[in-house]
Amino acid sequence: MFCFKYNSASQMDHSKMNHNHNPEMGHAGHNHQAMIDDFRKRFYVVLVLTVPIMLLSPMIQHFIGVSWQFPGSTYILFALSTVVFLYGGWPFLTGWLQEIKEKNPGMMFLIGFAISVAYLYSSVVVFGLAGVDFFWELTTLILIMLLGHWIEMKSVAGASKELELLVQLMPDDAHKVQGDKVEDVKTSLLVKDDVVLIKPGERVAADGIILEGEAYLNESMLTGESKPVARQKGAKVIAGSINGNSAFKITVSHTAKDSYLSQVIKLVDDAQRSKSQTQLLADTAAKWLTVIALVSGILTFAYWYITGQSFAFAMERMVTVIVICCPHALGLAVPLVVAKSTALSAKNGLLIKNRQEFENSRKITTIVFDKTGTLTIGKFEVSKTVSLNSHYSENEIIRFSAALEQNSQHPIATGILQKAKDLSIALTPVKDFNALTGKGVKGTIEGKEVMMVSPGYLKENDISIPEGFAASDTETFGFLLIDNDLIGYVALSDEIRPESFDAIRILKQNNIKSILLTGDNKTVAASVCKTLEMESFIAEVLPEQKLQKIKELQNAGEFVAMTGDGVNDAPALAQADIGIAVGSGSDIAAETAGIVLVNSNPKDIVNLVLFGKATHKKMIQNLIWATGYNVIALPLAAGVLYNQGILLSPAIGAVLMTCSSVIVAINASLLKVDATGKGN
């Protein structure tokens, strides 16, 4: 027994993919395919039975001018039609009963009601009631409905093909290293701190850290980044990415269920299940359409019967109206677009945690950008080291700075540590390390209190900036304090990403303002703002001040999207109309952001905005088609043009209803994100 019920609350379980790492997902995936196969089998059985039913139908014989009546032919017609009704109509009958049980009448209720009325009336005619049966209409109606459901189920499955591909990225087996031996084990059995060998051309078996070797990894299916990325010892790797030509070993970071890929699949599944205002609108419209179909069908029957038409004619009109008004296309209109857009987003490194925020991206008037790592490459390089104390050489400035920064994750720390490595400077242990949010870091080194701070910290604490110091419009400065004495400073430079220029340009073309919000100094911020031709900049702000800046923009009437790292920027991300966590890599647990971008590429932010617009556009197109079709088809089904010779049969009504659903499915499947960030 199969009942494939379409409604927006349960369009299909997108997590139910054929996934051999998750028995439940695999079982459900097979169930869905079994349902498709079942509809196909029922369709072919009914197709074979349709031929003798058509030939034995008195009305069809009258149309073609022949008479094949013989004793018992009416009962054979009844028997064949009963098989079609019970076997071919079974999914619709069970669906009808289920919707009655749930007190939620919808498409299955309408179809089940229509075919039951047609069958019962025709059966009574066979056994003595004066009238004409329409077994052939019943048979063709069921035949077309089975075909329509078969096609639509395949379309729904196709809408989640991208997600299924994500599910299949995880390899079945992993090469676990145990001493001098390598043993093949199931990926699902890997645990934290296991060592795994990744051979050339294989997929990475688990999230982890490179222990030995280096590689170029293709992460395009996970992040949307088309170019292979270099990963060296100590770098993070993501499960499912494809290794290049060299072997390397990784230390597993966590189990498969906690992997980046598993989190992505869960996010996509959750997003596909969540309802936005657009989908709630479609739900409401579908429920009203069900009521309208029933009322219209009854009124149509009453009108034609009272005005003198035969009982059979009035019954046929009622059945046609009910069938043609099934809210099938309306029920598919939004969920299919949701399934397609969330899966496509995940493939392109756009992870949707809040469905409503994604659809609201079309309303954005201002995007607030972080600078470091988003608009700039985020790879700081030491451009200058200056000692202000004769007891400390430039190398000593780097030694203390690098020792202090070894516990920091900030891009500036990375640049200083790289400089120490280039100079072969050994790092001294640091004690009592503490990060001063938005101001710098401090700790104890060799018994001294050491601080690496921003120019803003010097101003706040009335520490004189050294003579001859001149702020550069391309450099960021870190000042070294030892026991509260200013010892020297390090200048670091960061390049603007090439993609930033296109991103800001495309936003301007779409009338979206871009504002730079950074804790860096005003000179650097002004330079970046001017170079990229952004609207304005706000510099030297602490994380807690960013929230206030977002409020000020909102109070000015702007619909604001905020980009941030999801940690220091959490208050501002929560305050913004749309919070976008960027540069999260394999960590996608940015609770305050509704959307997570795997990469820090500003082009991805443009992709997000334009794809959000395209997704909403597809939803509206589908809703317009689904409702517009009913506005036109219902009167024709009721027979308003009967006197002009235009009359739709139940079978033609079923064809039109199926076509409307298929058109909606095809339109949803055309949604895509191209390389320029223009959603279609």
XYZ file of C-alpha atoms in Angstrom, residues 160-677:
518
model
C 16.902 17.151 -3.987
C 19.493 15.579 -6.242
C 22.125 18.082 -5.113
C 21.561 17.143 -1.477
C 21.769 13.467 -2.343
C 25.121 14.144 -4.002
C 26.285 15.780 -0.765
C 25.180 12.716 1.173
C 27.177 10.490 -1.170
C 30.390 12.500 -0.765
C 31.434 10.639 2.375
C 33.500 7.579 1.429
C 32.437 4.202 2.814
C 35.860 3.139 4.051
C 38.928 4.760 5.572
C 42.574 3.685 5.801
C 43.166 3.727 9.556
C 46.828 3.837 10.591
C 47.760 1.707 13.622
C 51.483 1.755 14.223
C 53.145 0.371 11.111
C 49.928 -1.169 9.829
C 47.132 0.318 7.733
C 43.694 -1.223 8.190
C 40.563 -0.490 6.156
C 37.621 0.318 8.437
C 34.142 1.771 7.990
C 34.192 5.575 8.069
C 31.380 5.551 10.620
C 33.677 3.761 13.097
C 36.339 6.490 13.158
C 36.711 8.387 16.436
C 38.552 11.501 17.559
C 42.384 11.296 17.361
C 42.414 8.316 14.981
C 45.098 8.636 12.297
C 43.891 8.111 8.739
C 45.841 7.801 5.489
C 44.398 9.620 2.469
C 45.712 8.224 -0.810
C 45.975 10.180 -4.105
C 42.615 10.675 -5.818
C 40.574 9.573 -2.789
C 38.007 11.538 -0.820
C 39.002 12.678 2.651
C 37.370 10.233 5.069
C 36.874 12.580 8.047
C 37.321 16.130 9.226
C 40.809 16.438 10.642
C 44.213 18.078 10.871
C 47.058 17.134 8.504
C 49.609 15.176 10.515
C 52.048 14.297 7.746
C 52.439 15.483 4.178
C 50.618 18.116 2.163
C 48.012 18.141 -0.574
C 45.891 20.058 -3.033
C 42.240 19.395 -2.256
C 39.200 19.879 -4.461
C 36.479 21.230 -2.138
C 34.122 22.454 -4.877
C 31.215 20.202 -3.864
C 31.497 21.451 -0.289
C 32.361 25.125 -0.559
C 31.713 26.162 -4.163
C 35.423 27.018 -4.536
C 36.330 25.725 -8.006
C 40.139 25.850 -7.647
C 41.998 23.171 -5.658
C 43.303 24.570 -2.371
C 46.718 23.868 -0.863
C 46.734 22.250 2.571
C 49.939 21.718 4.572
C 50.839 20.119 7.881
C 48.631 21.516 10.649
C 45.885 22.640 8.265
C 42.243 21.611 8.621
C 40.683 19.347 6.002
C 37.003 18.641 5.385
C 35.520 15.183 4.905
C 34.339 14.605 1.351
C 36.924 16.818 -0.358
C 38.961 15.137 -3.110
C 42.697 14.614 -2.740
C 45.111 15.429 -5.543
C 48.266 13.498 -6.424
C 49.963 13.142 -3.038
C 49.264 10.975 -0.023
C 48.965 12.456 3.472
C 47.858 11.522 6.959
C 45.317 13.292 9.138
C 44.366 13.204 12.784
C 40.568 12.849 13.012
C 38.915 15.838 14.713
C 35.560 14.230 15.503
C 33.226 11.400 14.574
C 31.353 11.243 11.266
C 28.044 12.396 12.762
C 29.709 15.635 13.918
C 31.573 16.262 10.673
C 31.185 19.377 8.589
C 29.413 17.393 5.880
C 26.936 15.896 8.354
C 26.213 19.360 9.746
C 25.679 20.712 6.231
C 23.239 17.923 5.413
C 21.354 18.563 8.662
C 21.252 22.310 7.978
C 19.907 21.762 4.471
C 17.350 19.265 5.720
C 16.205 21.630 8.484
C 16.000 24.544 6.046
C 13.962 22.498 3.582
C 11.522 21.594 6.340
C 11.224 25.101 7.753
C 8.417 27.328 6.532
C 8.723 30.924 5.413
C 5.918 33.451 5.021
C 5.707 32.593 1.311
C 5.169 28.926 2.058
C 2.598 29.676 4.756
C 0.765 31.760 2.153
C 0.789 28.800 -0.238
C -0.491 26.511 2.545
C -3.415 28.826 3.210
C -4.213 29.166 -0.496
C -4.147 25.369 -0.958
C -6.593 24.852 1.916
C -8.956 27.474 0.524
C -8.686 25.918 -2.927
C -9.754 22.568 -1.478
C -12.858 24.192 0.023
C -13.555 26.087 -3.212
C -13.232 22.855 -5.222
C -15.760 20.994 -3.073
C -18.240 23.872 -2.951
C -17.855 24.601 -6.667
C -18.318 20.921 -7.527
C -21.531 20.650 -5.517
C -22.902 23.939 -6.888
C -22.008 22.872 -10.443
C -23.876 19.595 -10.002
C -26.891 21.357 -8.523
C -27.001 23.994 -11.297
C -26.902 21.579 -14.230
C -29.300 19.094 -12.678
C -31.846 21.752 -11.689
C -31.670 23.370 -15.156
C -32.707 20.134 -16.824
C -29.495 18.319 -17.686
C -29.229 14.598 -16.997
C -27.944 13.247 -13.712
C -24.925 11.781 -15.530
C -24.079 15.132 -17.164
C -24.328 17.006 -13.850
C -22.236 14.325 -12.143
C -19.546 14.537 -14.829
C -19.351 18.324 -14.458
C -18.939 17.974 -10.691
C -16.180 15.381 -11.029
C -14.333 17.530 -13.594
C -14.492 20.643 -11.402
C -13.215 18.760 -8.356
C -10.362 17.150 -10.286
C -9.262 20.284 -12.080
C -9.238 22.282 -8.819
C -6.976 19.891 -6.935
C -4.367 22.107 -5.199
C -1.591 19.931 -6.550
C 0.476 22.587 -8.311
C -0.130 25.006 -5.454
C 1.129 22.445 -2.952
C 4.285 21.889 -5.011
C 4.919 25.543 -5.904
C 6.997 26.569 -2.892
C 8.383 23.284 -1.461
C 10.052 22.334 -4.750
C 11.814 25.712 -4.908
C 12.808 25.349 -1.246
C 14.288 21.889 -1.874
C 16.199 23.082 -4.927
C 17.476 26.356 -3.456
C 18.719 24.971 -0.135
C 20.569 22.087 -1.775
C 22.099 24.379 -4.414
C 23.094 26.855 -1.719
C 24.930 24.167 0.217
C 26.826 23.132 -2.910
C 27.957 26.728 -3.329
C 29.084 27.241 0.257
C 25.921 29.123 1.340
C 24.471 27.339 4.356
C 20.949 28.447 5.233
C 20.084 28.118 8.923
C 17.111 30.465 8.866
C 14.872 30.081 5.827
C 13.085 33.389 6.387
C 16.340 35.342 6.504
C 17.424 33.798 3.202
C 14.180 34.792 1.475
C 14.367 38.233 3.086
C 17.759 38.806 1.466
C 15.871 40.311 -1.468
C 14.952 43.234 0.819
C 18.550 44.156 1.711
C 19.376 47.819 1.135
C 22.706 47.913 3.008
C 25.389 45.305 3.589
C 27.864 45.956 6.381
C 31.210 44.281 5.650
C 33.962 43.284 7.989
C 37.350 44.103 6.441
C 39.974 41.560 7.402
C 39.542 38.245 5.633
C 36.367 39.316 3.855
C 37.163 42.297 1.667
C 40.880 41.673 2.141
C 42.754 38.399 1.765
C 43.273 38.231 5.525
C 46.858 37.093 5.136
C 48.870 39.750 6.942
C 52.580 39.984 6.186
C 55.038 41.917 8.296
C 56.127 44.912 6.234
C 58.107 46.756 8.891
C 59.507 46.217 12.406
C 60.574 49.226 14.471
C 62.366 49.137 17.837
C 61.881 52.138 20.118
C 64.220 50.851 22.849
C 67.929 50.306 22.342
C 67.832 47.225 24.604
C 65.565 45.430 22.147
C 66.528 44.662 18.570
C 63.989 44.268 15.758
C 64.367 40.493 16.096
C 63.591 40.807 19.807
C 60.442 42.737 18.942
C 59.380 39.848 16.664
C 60.428 37.250 19.295
C 58.257 38.732 22.041
C 55.395 39.531 19.659
C 55.358 36.027 18.153
C 55.626 34.363 21.571
C 52.583 36.314 22.711
C 50.590 35.795 19.506
C 51.118 32.011 19.320
C 47.892 31.541 21.317
C 45.859 33.906 19.135
C 43.794 33.010 16.048
C 43.777 36.541 14.639
C 45.170 37.012 11.089
C 47.680 39.539 12.496
C 49.024 36.792 14.754
C 49.468 34.523 11.746
C 51.532 37.194 9.972
C 53.826 37.764 12.976
C 54.288 34.022 13.548
C 55.199 33.548 9.899
C 57.820 36.310 10.208
C 59.322 34.566 13.260
C 59.423 31.327 11.302
C 61.140 33.054 8.361
C 63.783 34.448 10.767
C 64.157 31.046 12.500
C 63.245 32.601 15.859
C 62.345 30.071 18.556
C 59.116 30.812 20.415
C 59.230 31.398 24.153
C 56.410 29.936 26.301
C 53.721 32.392 27.409
C 51.783 32.281 30.675
C 48.506 33.924 31.728
C 47.537 34.627 28.140
C 44.489 36.841 27.776
C 42.766 38.397 24.747
C 41.662 42.015 25.091
C 38.610 42.058 22.830
C 39.120 44.546 20.026
C 42.288 45.914 21.653
C 44.997 43.262 21.594
C 46.501 40.433 23.652
C 48.621 40.142 26.785
C 50.531 37.554 28.767
C 53.609 36.839 30.848
C 56.864 36.022 29.037
C 60.140 35.443 30.876
C 58.595 36.998 33.965
C 57.620 40.201 32.146
C 54.097 41.477 31.418
C 53.938 41.708 27.644
C 51.148 43.267 25.564
C 50.536 43.600 21.844
C 47.915 46.315 21.353
C 46.198 48.505 18.794
C 46.676 52.274 18.315
C 43.269 52.708 19.974
C 44.549 51.125 23.182
C 47.422 53.622 23.298
C 44.980 56.518 22.989
C 42.654 55.128 25.665
C 45.524 54.761 28.135
C 47.264 58.048 27.265
C 50.363 56.305 25.993
C 52.210 58.619 23.631
C 52.600 57.428 20.080
C 56.305 57.594 19.183
C 57.717 60.573 17.293
C 58.111 60.024 13.621
C 55.349 57.457 13.549
C 53.067 57.967 10.568
C 49.959 55.900 9.984
C 49.876 54.255 6.587
C 46.744 53.843 4.532
C 47.735 50.279 3.673
C 49.221 48.997 6.924
C 47.900 47.797 10.270
C 50.025 48.347 13.380
C 50.589 46.331 16.528
C 52.429 48.058 19.426
C 54.566 46.014 21.829
C 54.454 46.946 25.522
C 56.720 45.301 28.087
C 55.925 46.130 31.708
C 53.809 49.042 30.375
C 56.747 50.547 28.445
C 56.340 51.023 24.688
C 59.191 48.972 23.211
C 58.396 49.014 19.492
C 55.828 48.206 16.874
C 55.177 45.908 13.941
C 53.526 47.041 10.715
C 51.570 44.491 8.690
C 49.948 44.816 5.305
C 46.960 42.989 3.876
C 45.880 42.949 0.236
C 42.359 43.598 -1.011
C 40.791 40.499 -2.522
C 40.440 40.720 -6.324
C 36.851 39.456 -5.926
C 35.960 42.400 -3.697
C 35.935 44.829 -6.620
C 33.347 42.791 -8.553
C 31.293 42.173 -5.423
C 30.926 45.866 -4.576
C 30.274 46.728 -8.226
C 27.474 44.150 -8.554
C 25.895 45.346 -5.311
C 25.882 48.909 -6.648
C 24.206 47.707 -9.832
C 21.487 46.223 -7.633
C 21.111 49.463 -5.614
C 22.553 47.910 -2.444
C 24.845 50.087 -0.325
C 28.097 48.664 1.024
C 29.562 49.931 4.305
C 32.891 48.960 5.840
C 32.796 48.328 9.602
C 36.169 47.540 11.155
C 38.213 47.767 14.303
C 41.208 48.814 12.199
C 42.478 52.401 12.091
C 40.675 55.080 10.101
C 43.501 55.567 7.622
C 43.467 51.942 6.480
C 39.644 51.809 6.486
C 39.419 54.987 4.396
C 41.903 53.595 1.885
C 39.988 50.308 1.460
C 36.676 52.160 1.240
C 37.984 54.529 -1.433
C 39.727 51.798 -3.436
C 36.597 49.651 -3.584
C 34.295 52.671 -4.086
C 32.130 51.747 -1.108
C 29.497 54.150 0.268
C 31.177 54.772 3.620
C 33.236 53.270 6.425
C 33.130 53.079 10.227
C 36.548 52.429 11.792
C 38.159 51.817 15.185
C 35.028 50.239 16.667
C 34.976 47.534 19.313
C 32.764 44.447 18.826
C 30.192 45.733 21.332
C 30.001 49.051 19.447
C 29.143 47.318 16.176
C 25.660 46.501 17.441
C 24.965 50.194 18.008
C 26.126 51.033 14.479
C 23.733 48.417 13.056
C 20.878 49.937 15.098
C 21.676 53.390 13.767
C 21.460 52.141 10.175
C 18.145 50.378 10.890
C 16.744 53.512 12.544
C 17.634 55.352 9.349
C 15.310 53.000 7.439
C 17.884 50.565 6.070
C 17.298 46.808 5.807
C 20.692 45.669 7.029
C 22.731 42.541 6.436
C 25.778 42.172 8.677
C 28.771 39.996 7.862
C 31.000 38.791 10.665
C 32.943 35.847 12.033
C 30.089 34.680 14.247
C 32.080 35.058 17.487
C 33.187 38.614 18.263
C 30.440 39.938 16.016
C 27.648 37.883 17.615
C 25.694 40.869 19.059
C 25.777 42.739 15.728
C 24.847 39.586 13.782
C 21.854 39.076 16.064
C 20.776 42.716 15.730
C 21.023 42.839 11.927
C 17.963 42.003 9.844
C 20.077 39.289 8.259
C 23.146 37.891 10.025
C 25.774 36.320 7.792
C 28.630 34.418 9.437
C 31.609 34.326 7.069
C 34.897 32.504 7.034
C 33.656 29.753 9.304
C 35.348 26.969 7.364
C 34.484 23.655 8.963
C 32.925 25.341 12.008
C 29.332 26.156 11.076
C 27.899 26.526 14.560
C 27.445 30.299 14.377
C 24.269 30.398 16.451
C 23.568 34.094 15.986
C 23.745 34.031 12.190
C 20.836 32.924 10.017
C 23.189 32.187 7.122
C 26.715 30.796 7.151
C 29.186 31.273 4.283
C 31.866 28.604 4.258
C 34.394 30.905 2.579
C 35.174 34.532 3.356
C 34.848 35.464 -0.291
C 32.731 38.646 -0.708
C 31.465 37.229 -4.008
C 29.617 34.609 -1.958
C 27.734 37.396 -0.192
C 26.651 38.743 -3.585
C 25.674 35.190 -4.567
C 23.556 34.966 -1.445
C 21.673 38.214 -2.073
C 21.014 37.623 -5.766
C 20.198 33.957 -5.285
C 17.750 34.917 -2.543
C 16.046 37.266 -5.000
C 15.977 34.583 -7.689
C 14.532 32.024 -5.269
C 11.726 34.337 -4.193
C 11.038 35.170 -7.843
C 10.671 31.451 -8.649
C 8.266 31.012 -5.749
C 6.093 33.892 -6.926
C 6.166 32.609 -10.527
C 4.997 29.179 -9.349
C 2.287 30.636 -7.118
C 1.000 32.845 -9.948
C 0.913 29.903 -12.348
C -0.725 27.535 -9.852
C -3.478 29.993 -8.887
C -3.909 31.481 -12.366
C -4.425 28.055 -13.875
C -7.323 27.389 -11.507
C -8.911 30.792 -12.161
C -9.137 29.922 -15.862
C -9.722 26.173 -15.690
C -12.464 26.086 -13.042
C -15.110 27.982 -15.070
C -14.355 25.858 -18.143
C -14.726 22.687 -16.082
C -18.034 23.956 -14.674
C -19.318 24.400 -18.224
C -19.657 28.190 -18.542
C -18.876 27.854 -22.287
C -21.086 24.808 -22.786
C -23.428 26.733 -25.105
C -20.388 27.665 -27.221
C -19.482 24.007 -27.584
C -16.562 24.018 -25.149
C -16.725 21.312 -22.494
C -13.904 19.641 -20.580
C -14.100 15.946 -19.723
C -12.723 14.611 -16.405
C -9.774 13.125 -18.299
C -8.923 16.456 -19.947
C -9.256 18.091 -16.525
C -6.758 15.582 -15.147
C -4.372 16.289 -18.031
C -4.517 20.037 -17.380
C -4.032 19.562 -13.645
C -1.040 17.279 -14.237
C 0.466 19.700 -16.771
C 0.219 22.570 -14.287
C 2.082 20.528 -11.670
C 4.782 19.459 -14.117
C 5.278 23.072 -15.264
C 5.725 24.141 -11.639
C 8.264 21.339 -11.109
C 10.207 22.229 -14.276
C 10.257 25.923 -13.348
C 11.689 25.077 -9.917
C 14.359 22.862 -11.486
C 15.602 25.793 -13.618
C 16.776 27.646 -10.488
C 20.547 27.991 -10.412
C 23.451 30.055 -9.146
C 25.997 31.009 -11.780
C 29.604 32.036 -11.348
C 28.824 35.745 -11.535
C 26.508 35.577 -8.555
